[in-house]
C-alpha cells in the first residue's frame, strides 16, 4: 500500500507507532572528557548485521567542551496534528545542543543515516541574544516548531525556560513564556497536546550544578522540588505543584502518550530525609492539576570503604533516579537507579498503583555488577534509558554529567551501552541481552535516539 504521508516514520497514534519496523541504528551523544571534542556516535543495533552492536559512524563536534547531553529530532509524529502548520516536514535532522557550551548543532542524517554530518551550528552568542537563555537541555519536535529548554541565563543564574526554533531555518525565535509566574528553575519539559498543557520540572541554575552536586545546597533543600503546569497555547503559567522541599531535583517528565489521558510521571533524584528516590504522578481532577507519590525506592546500606567521599558519612547508596521512560502503550515505566546500579520495570496500567514487574543490575557505586559479555566489574550504572517503539527493547547508557560522574564514581567512568529484552506478552519482566554490550572506553555515552523514533521522541494527537 502506498503511504502518502510526508514521512513514513510519522504515526497518528502511539498504537500505530508500535507497529513500526524495528530500529536498525541508534544515535548516541558521547561526552569526551579527555581533551577531544564530543561526538555523536552511530550504533548498529540490527541483529542481522555483521557489525551488530558496533559503532559504525561518528560526527565530531567542531569545538571542544560542549558536554553533549540530550538531543532530539527536528520533526516527528506531532506534524500530523490537525493544526500543525508544517505537515511537509520530514524527520531528518538531529538537534544536538552542548549543555555546557550552549552551542547547538544541526546534524543531517541523509543521504546515509549511518554517516550523518553537521549542516548548521548556532553559536552561544546567538542563542543568548535571541532568547536570553543558555545551557540548552531538552529538545521536542512540536506541531508548530522545535521546542528546547535551557537551564538558565548567560551569567549562570535563573530563570531557565523554554524557547522555540524555526522548523525550516533552525533559527531561535525567542523565549516561549509570556507569563512565567513563580517558575525559576528548569530541567525538563513536555506536554499533553490533547489538553493544551505543558509541564516543566526543576533542577537548579547552571551555577548550582555545573561544578557538581553542592552538598550545602542539597542539605538546605535548595534544589528544585516542584513541577509547573502551563497553558500551552497562551504560554502562561497556571500552577506550581510542590512535592515537598525534601524531594530534591525533580527531573525527567514522561506524560502519557495517549493524548486523551491527562497524567504523567516524574522522577525525583533524592530525598534529604532518607536518601530514597521516588516517582510521582501528576494528574488532573476537576480542571485542577495535582501530584501524588506512587513509587518509593529506598537507599541501600553499604560499607563506607565502597563509597565515594560524598557518601561515606551516610553508610548507604542512594538510588539516584536519573532517568525514566514510558512505553508507547503507557503500560511499562522504566526507572534508572544510577546510584545502586539497578534498572526497574513497573506495570503502570493503573497509574495510581504501579506494580513492580522486573529488575536487573549493572555497575553501581557499591555493587559494580558485571555484564555477562565482559565478566569484569563495571562502573557507572544504568542512566539514560530509551525504549523501542514496539516496547520490546530497552537501551541504556552509563554516564550522567561530567562533574557528577567524578563525584559519585571517582575512579572514572568507562563508558558503555547495554540492552534488555522485554517480555511484553506475559505480564512484564525483562532480561539483560547477554550479547549486547558496547564498550566506549574513556568516552561517556549519554542520551540514545533510535532511528525512526522511540518512546521519548514523538508526540501524538490521536488516541490509541
mmCIF file of C-alpha atoms in Angstrom, residues 211-429:
data_model
loop_
_atom_site.group_PDB
_atom_site.id
_atom_site.type_symbol
_atom_site.label_atom_id
_atom_site.label_comp_id
_atom_site.label_asym_id
_atom_site.label_seq_id
_atom_site.Cartn_x
_atom_site.Cartn_y
_atom_site.Cartn_z
ATOM 1 C CA UNK A 211 30.739 22.257 39.370
ATOM 2 C CA UNK A 212 28.993 19.185 40.762
ATOM 3 C CA UNK A 213 26.367 18.436 43.370
ATOM 4 C CA UNK A 214 26.724 21.074 46.089
ATOM 5 C CA UNK A 215 26.155 19.354 49.482
ATOM 6 C CA UNK A 216 25.312 22.647 51.177
ATOM 7 C CA UNK A 217 22.641 23.447 48.619
ATOM 8 C CA UNK A 218 21.274 19.903 48.793
ATOM 9 C CA UNK A 219 21.131 19.657 52.582
ATOM 10 C CA UNK A 220 19.412 23.036 52.780
ATOM 11 C CA UNK A 221 16.841 21.732 50.257
ATOM 12 C CA UNK A 222 17.944 24.383 47.783
ATOM 13 C CA UNK A 223 17.477 22.459 44.532
ATOM 14 C CA UNK A 224 14.180 22.269 42.694
ATOM 15 C CA UNK A 225 11.221 20.384 44.227
ATOM 16 C CA UNK A 226 8.260 21.459 42.071
ATOM 17 C CA UNK A 227 6.747 20.930 38.669
ATOM 18 C CA UNK A 228 4.888 23.652 36.788
ATOM 19 C CA UNK A 229 1.714 23.490 34.722
ATOM 20 C CA UNK A 230 1.321 25.868 31.760
ATOM 21 C CA UNK A 231 -1.319 26.860 29.250
ATOM 22 C CA UNK A 232 0.409 25.574 26.118
ATOM 23 C CA UNK A 233 -1.417 27.822 23.662
ATOM 24 C CA UNK A 234 -1.344 31.027 25.718
ATOM 25 C CA UNK A 235 2.159 30.306 27.059
ATOM 26 C CA UNK A 236 1.155 31.291 30.592
ATOM 27 C CA UNK A 237 1.898 29.709 33.955
ATOM 28 C CA UNK A 238 -1.136 28.065 35.575
ATOM 29 C CA UNK A 239 0.003 26.115 38.641
ATOM 30 C CA UNK A 240 3.080 25.136 40.652
ATOM 31 C CA UNK A 241 2.839 21.664 42.223
ATOM 32 C CA UNK A 242 5.198 21.333 45.204
ATOM 33 C CA UNK A 243 6.376 17.803 46.066
ATOM 34 C CA UNK A 244 7.821 18.953 49.397
ATOM 35 C CA UNK A 245 11.197 20.614 49.866
ATOM 36 C CA UNK A 246 12.949 17.386 50.919
ATOM 37 C CA UNK A 247 12.277 15.879 47.471
ATOM 38 C CA UNK A 248 15.291 17.339 45.716
ATOM 39 C CA UNK A 249 15.820 17.562 41.952
ATOM 40 C CA UNK A 250 12.600 16.795 40.086
ATOM 41 C CA UNK A 251 13.907 15.760 36.686
ATOM 42 C CA UNK A 252 12.552 13.625 33.841
ATOM 43 C CA UNK A 253 8.935 14.083 32.765
ATOM 44 C CA UNK A 254 7.022 11.337 30.945
ATOM 45 C CA UNK A 255 3.400 12.224 30.127
ATOM 46 C CA UNK A 256 1.039 9.503 28.927
ATOM 47 C CA UNK A 257 1.433 9.071 25.170
ATOM 48 C CA UNK A 258 -2.301 8.715 24.554
ATOM 49 C CA UNK A 259 -3.465 12.326 24.100
ATOM 50 C CA UNK A 260 -6.789 11.620 25.857
ATOM 51 C CA UNK A 261 -5.000 10.824 29.146
ATOM 52 C CA UNK A 262 -4.199 13.715 31.473
ATOM 53 C CA UNK A 263 -1.451 12.242 33.630
ATOM 54 C CA UNK A 264 2.260 11.568 33.615
ATOM 55 C CA UNK A 265 5.238 10.512 35.712
ATOM 56 C CA UNK A 266 8.235 12.422 37.052
ATOM 57 C CA UNK A 267 11.318 11.104 38.862
ATOM 58 C CA UNK A 268 12.866 12.636 41.978
ATOM 59 C CA UNK A 269 16.603 12.059 42.442
ATOM 60 C CA UNK A 270 16.877 12.020 46.228
ATOM 61 C CA UNK A 271 15.085 12.749 49.484
ATOM 62 C CA UNK A 272 17.170 14.621 52.050
ATOM 63 C CA UNK A 273 15.285 12.762 54.806
ATOM 64 C CA UNK A 274 16.470 9.241 53.997
ATOM 65 C CA UNK A 275 18.334 9.275 50.623
ATOM 66 C CA UNK A 276 15.424 7.478 48.930
ATOM 67 C CA UNK A 277 14.240 8.275 45.407
ATOM 68 C CA UNK A 278 10.653 8.433 44.228
ATOM 69 C CA UNK A 279 8.287 8.563 41.284
ATOM 70 C CA UNK A 280 5.329 10.914 41.301
ATOM 71 C CA UNK A 281 2.159 11.005 39.217
ATOM 72 C CA UNK A 282 0.713 14.319 38.071
ATOM 73 C CA UNK A 283 -2.955 14.167 37.150
ATOM 74 C CA UNK A 284 -5.940 16.408 36.545
ATOM 75 C CA UNK A 285 -9.057 16.404 38.685
ATOM 76 C CA UNK A 286 -11.956 18.797 38.029
ATOM 77 C CA UNK A 287 -9.815 21.143 35.905
ATOM 78 C CA UNK A 288 -7.117 21.358 38.612
ATOM 79 C CA UNK A 289 -3.831 19.508 38.499
ATOM 80 C CA UNK A 290 -2.463 17.593 41.460
ATOM 81 C CA UNK A 291 0.541 15.376 42.149
ATOM 82 C CA UNK A 292 0.825 12.128 44.115
ATOM 83 C CA UNK A 293 3.810 9.955 45.079
ATOM 84 C CA UNK A 294 3.289 6.448 43.646
ATOM 85 C CA UNK A 295 6.713 4.732 43.962
ATOM 86 C CA UNK A 296 9.346 4.815 46.737
ATOM 87 C CA UNK A 297 12.812 3.376 46.138
ATOM 88 C CA UNK A 298 14.884 3.148 49.341
ATOM 89 C CA UNK A 299 18.616 3.695 49.759
ATOM 90 C CA UNK A 300 20.752 0.574 50.221
ATOM 91 C CA UNK A 301 23.206 0.090 53.134
ATOM 92 C CA UNK A 302 26.862 -0.131 52.031
ATOM 93 C CA UNK A 303 30.288 -0.384 53.613
ATOM 94 C CA UNK A 304 31.931 3.062 53.822
ATOM 95 C CA UNK A 305 35.026 1.703 52.065
ATOM 96 C CA UNK A 306 32.908 1.155 48.955
ATOM 97 C CA UNK A 307 31.552 4.703 48.916
ATOM 98 C CA UNK A 308 32.917 7.937 47.423
ATOM 99 C CA UNK A 309 33.823 10.743 49.882
ATOM 100 C CA UNK A 310 30.470 12.430 49.295
ATOM 101 C CA UNK A 311 28.580 9.409 50.708
ATOM 102 C CA UNK A 312 30.953 7.880 53.275
ATOM 103 C CA UNK A 313 29.229 9.589 56.185
ATOM 104 C CA UNK A 314 25.858 8.101 55.268
ATOM 105 C CA UNK A 315 26.855 4.422 55.053
ATOM 106 C CA UNK A 316 24.351 3.953 52.251
ATOM 107 C CA UNK A 317 23.948 4.265 48.499
ATOM 108 C CA UNK A 318 21.063 6.424 47.278
ATOM 109 C CA UNK A 319 19.222 5.061 44.230
ATOM 110 C CA UNK A 320 19.718 8.410 42.430
ATOM 111 C CA UNK A 321 16.869 8.085 39.937
ATOM 112 C CA UNK A 322 18.260 9.988 36.956
ATOM 113 C CA UNK A 323 16.007 8.946 34.067
ATOM 114 C CA UNK A 324 12.670 7.273 33.412
ATOM 115 C CA UNK A 325 10.888 6.179 30.238
ATOM 116 C CA UNK A 326 7.340 5.090 29.408
ATOM 117 C CA UNK A 327 6.466 2.545 26.707
ATOM 118 C CA UNK A 328 4.215 3.832 23.916
ATOM 119 C CA UNK A 329 1.227 1.821 25.172
ATOM 120 C CA UNK A 330 1.557 3.646 28.539
ATOM 121 C CA UNK A 331 1.937 0.261 30.211
ATOM 122 C CA UNK A 332 5.546 -0.097 31.379
ATOM 123 C CA UNK A 333 7.607 2.532 33.167
ATOM 124 C CA UNK A 334 11.398 2.058 33.298
ATOM 125 C CA UNK A 335 13.437 3.666 36.083
ATOM 126 C CA UNK A 336 17.219 4.107 36.077
ATOM 127 C CA UNK A 337 18.809 3.968 39.531
ATOM 128 C CA UNK A 338 22.256 5.341 38.716
ATOM 129 C CA UNK A 339 23.497 5.034 42.322
ATOM 130 C CA UNK A 340 22.532 1.452 43.137
ATOM 131 C CA UNK A 341 23.071 0.169 39.586
ATOM 132 C CA UNK A 342 19.521 -1.032 39.038
ATOM 133 C CA UNK A 343 17.019 -0.737 36.187
ATOM 134 C CA UNK A 344 13.437 -1.253 37.337
ATOM 135 C CA UNK A 345 10.326 -2.026 35.330
ATOM 136 C CA UNK A 346 6.824 -1.222 36.636
ATOM 137 C CA UNK A 347 3.447 -2.033 35.141
ATOM 138 C CA UNK A 348 1.643 1.317 35.332
ATOM 139 C CA UNK A 349 -1.593 0.238 33.632
ATOM 140 C CA UNK A 350 -3.166 1.631 36.805
ATOM 141 C CA UNK A 351 -1.012 4.771 37.145
ATOM 142 C CA UNK A 352 -2.073 5.281 40.781
ATOM 143 C CA UNK A 353 -0.982 1.755 41.737
ATOM 144 C CA UNK A 354 2.208 0.748 39.857
ATOM 145 C CA UNK A 355 3.269 -2.897 40.090
ATOM 146 C CA UNK A 356 6.999 -3.759 40.225
ATOM 147 C CA UNK A 357 7.456 -6.341 37.471
ATOM 148 C CA UNK A 358 11.218 -6.602 36.963
ATOM 149 C CA UNK A 359 14.732 -5.532 37.921
ATOM 150 C CA UNK A 360 18.215 -6.005 36.564
ATOM 151 C CA UNK A 361 21.578 -4.808 37.836
ATOM 152 C CA UNK A 362 24.706 -3.459 36.128
ATOM 153 C CA UNK A 363 27.523 -1.457 37.675
ATOM 154 C CA UNK A 364 26.527 0.681 40.662
ATOM 155 C CA UNK A 365 28.524 2.696 43.190
ATOM 156 C CA UNK A 366 28.970 -0.251 45.587
ATOM 157 C CA UNK A 367 27.809 -3.322 43.615
ATOM 158 C CA UNK A 368 29.877 -2.939 40.397
ATOM 159 C CA UNK A 369 27.803 -5.737 38.813
ATOM 160 C CA UNK A 370 29.440 -7.162 35.703
ATOM 161 C CA UNK A 371 27.842 -7.701 32.303
ATOM 162 C CA UNK A 372 27.868 -11.366 31.134
ATOM 163 C CA UNK A 373 29.705 -10.366 27.955
ATOM 164 C CA UNK A 374 32.594 -8.652 29.787
ATOM 165 C CA UNK A 375 32.995 -10.616 33.004
ATOM 166 C CA UNK A 376 34.537 -7.611 34.745
ATOM 167 C CA UNK A 377 33.109 -5.204 37.311
ATOM 168 C CA UNK A 378 31.508 -2.152 35.732
ATOM 169 C CA UNK A 379 31.433 1.405 36.894
ATOM 170 C CA UNK A 380 28.707 3.845 36.120
ATOM 171 C CA UNK A 381 25.223 2.320 36.048
ATOM 172 C CA UNK A 382 22.000 2.382 34.024
ATOM 173 C CA UNK A 383 21.359 6.047 33.362
ATOM 174 C CA UNK A 384 19.778 7.373 30.145
ATOM 175 C CA UNK A 385 17.128 4.835 29.103
ATOM 176 C CA UNK A 386 15.343 4.545 25.760
ATOM 177 C CA UNK A 387 12.575 2.142 24.772
ATOM 178 C CA UNK A 388 11.920 0.921 21.224
ATOM 179 C CA UNK A 389 8.601 1.855 19.629
ATOM 180 C CA UNK A 390 7.255 -1.694 19.927
ATOM 181 C CA UNK A 391 8.217 -1.731 23.613
ATOM 182 C CA UNK A 392 10.356 -4.868 23.343
ATOM 183 C CA UNK A 393 13.889 -3.484 23.636
ATOM 184 C CA UNK A 394 15.323 -1.181 26.303
ATOM 185 C CA UNK A 395 18.661 0.555 25.667
ATOM 186 C CA UNK A 396 20.648 2.327 28.354
ATOM 187 C CA UNK A 397 23.973 4.135 28.834
ATOM 188 C CA UNK A 398 26.018 4.779 31.999
ATOM 189 C CA UNK A 399 27.219 8.411 32.193
ATOM 190 C CA UNK A 400 25.247 11.207 33.882
ATOM 191 C CA UNK A 401 27.055 14.570 33.775
ATOM 192 C CA UNK A 402 30.818 15.049 33.831
ATOM 193 C CA UNK A 403 31.235 16.807 37.173
ATOM 194 C CA UNK A 404 28.698 14.491 38.838
ATOM 195 C CA UNK A 405 30.376 11.420 37.326
ATOM 196 C CA UNK A 406 33.582 12.406 39.153
ATOM 197 C CA UNK A 407 31.785 12.802 42.489
ATOM 198 C CA UNK A 408 29.903 9.505 42.505
ATOM 199 C CA UNK A 409 32.379 7.364 40.519
ATOM 200 C CA UNK A 410 35.751 8.991 41.382
ATOM 201 C CA UNK A 411 37.676 6.083 39.831
ATOM 202 C CA UNK A 412 36.400 7.337 36.472
ATOM 203 C CA UNK A 413 33.583 6.279 34.213
ATOM 204 C CA UNK A 414 34.387 3.767 31.489
ATOM 205 C CA UNK A 415 31.541 4.263 29.033
ATOM 206 C CA UNK A 416 29.165 1.529 27.894
ATOM 207 C CA UNK A 417 25.770 0.933 26.320
ATOM 208 C CA UNK A 418 23.703 -2.201 27.067
ATOM 209 C CA UNK A 419 20.289 -3.538 26.148
ATOM 210 C CA UNK A 420 17.496 -5.539 27.801
ATOM 211 C CA UNK A 421 14.744 -7.536 26.141
ATOM 212 C CA UNK A 422 11.177 -7.152 27.405
ATOM 213 C CA UNK A 423 8.629 -9.897 27.951
ATOM 214 C CA UNK A 424 5.638 -7.764 26.965
ATOM 215 C CA UNK A 425 3.298 -10.692 26.292
ATOM 216 C CA UNK A 426 3.296 -12.386 29.686
ATOM 217 C CA UNK A 427 2.697 -9.703 32.245
ATOM 218 C CA UNK A 428 6.059 -7.988 32.101
ATOM 219 C CA UNK A 429 9.609 -8.626 33.171
#
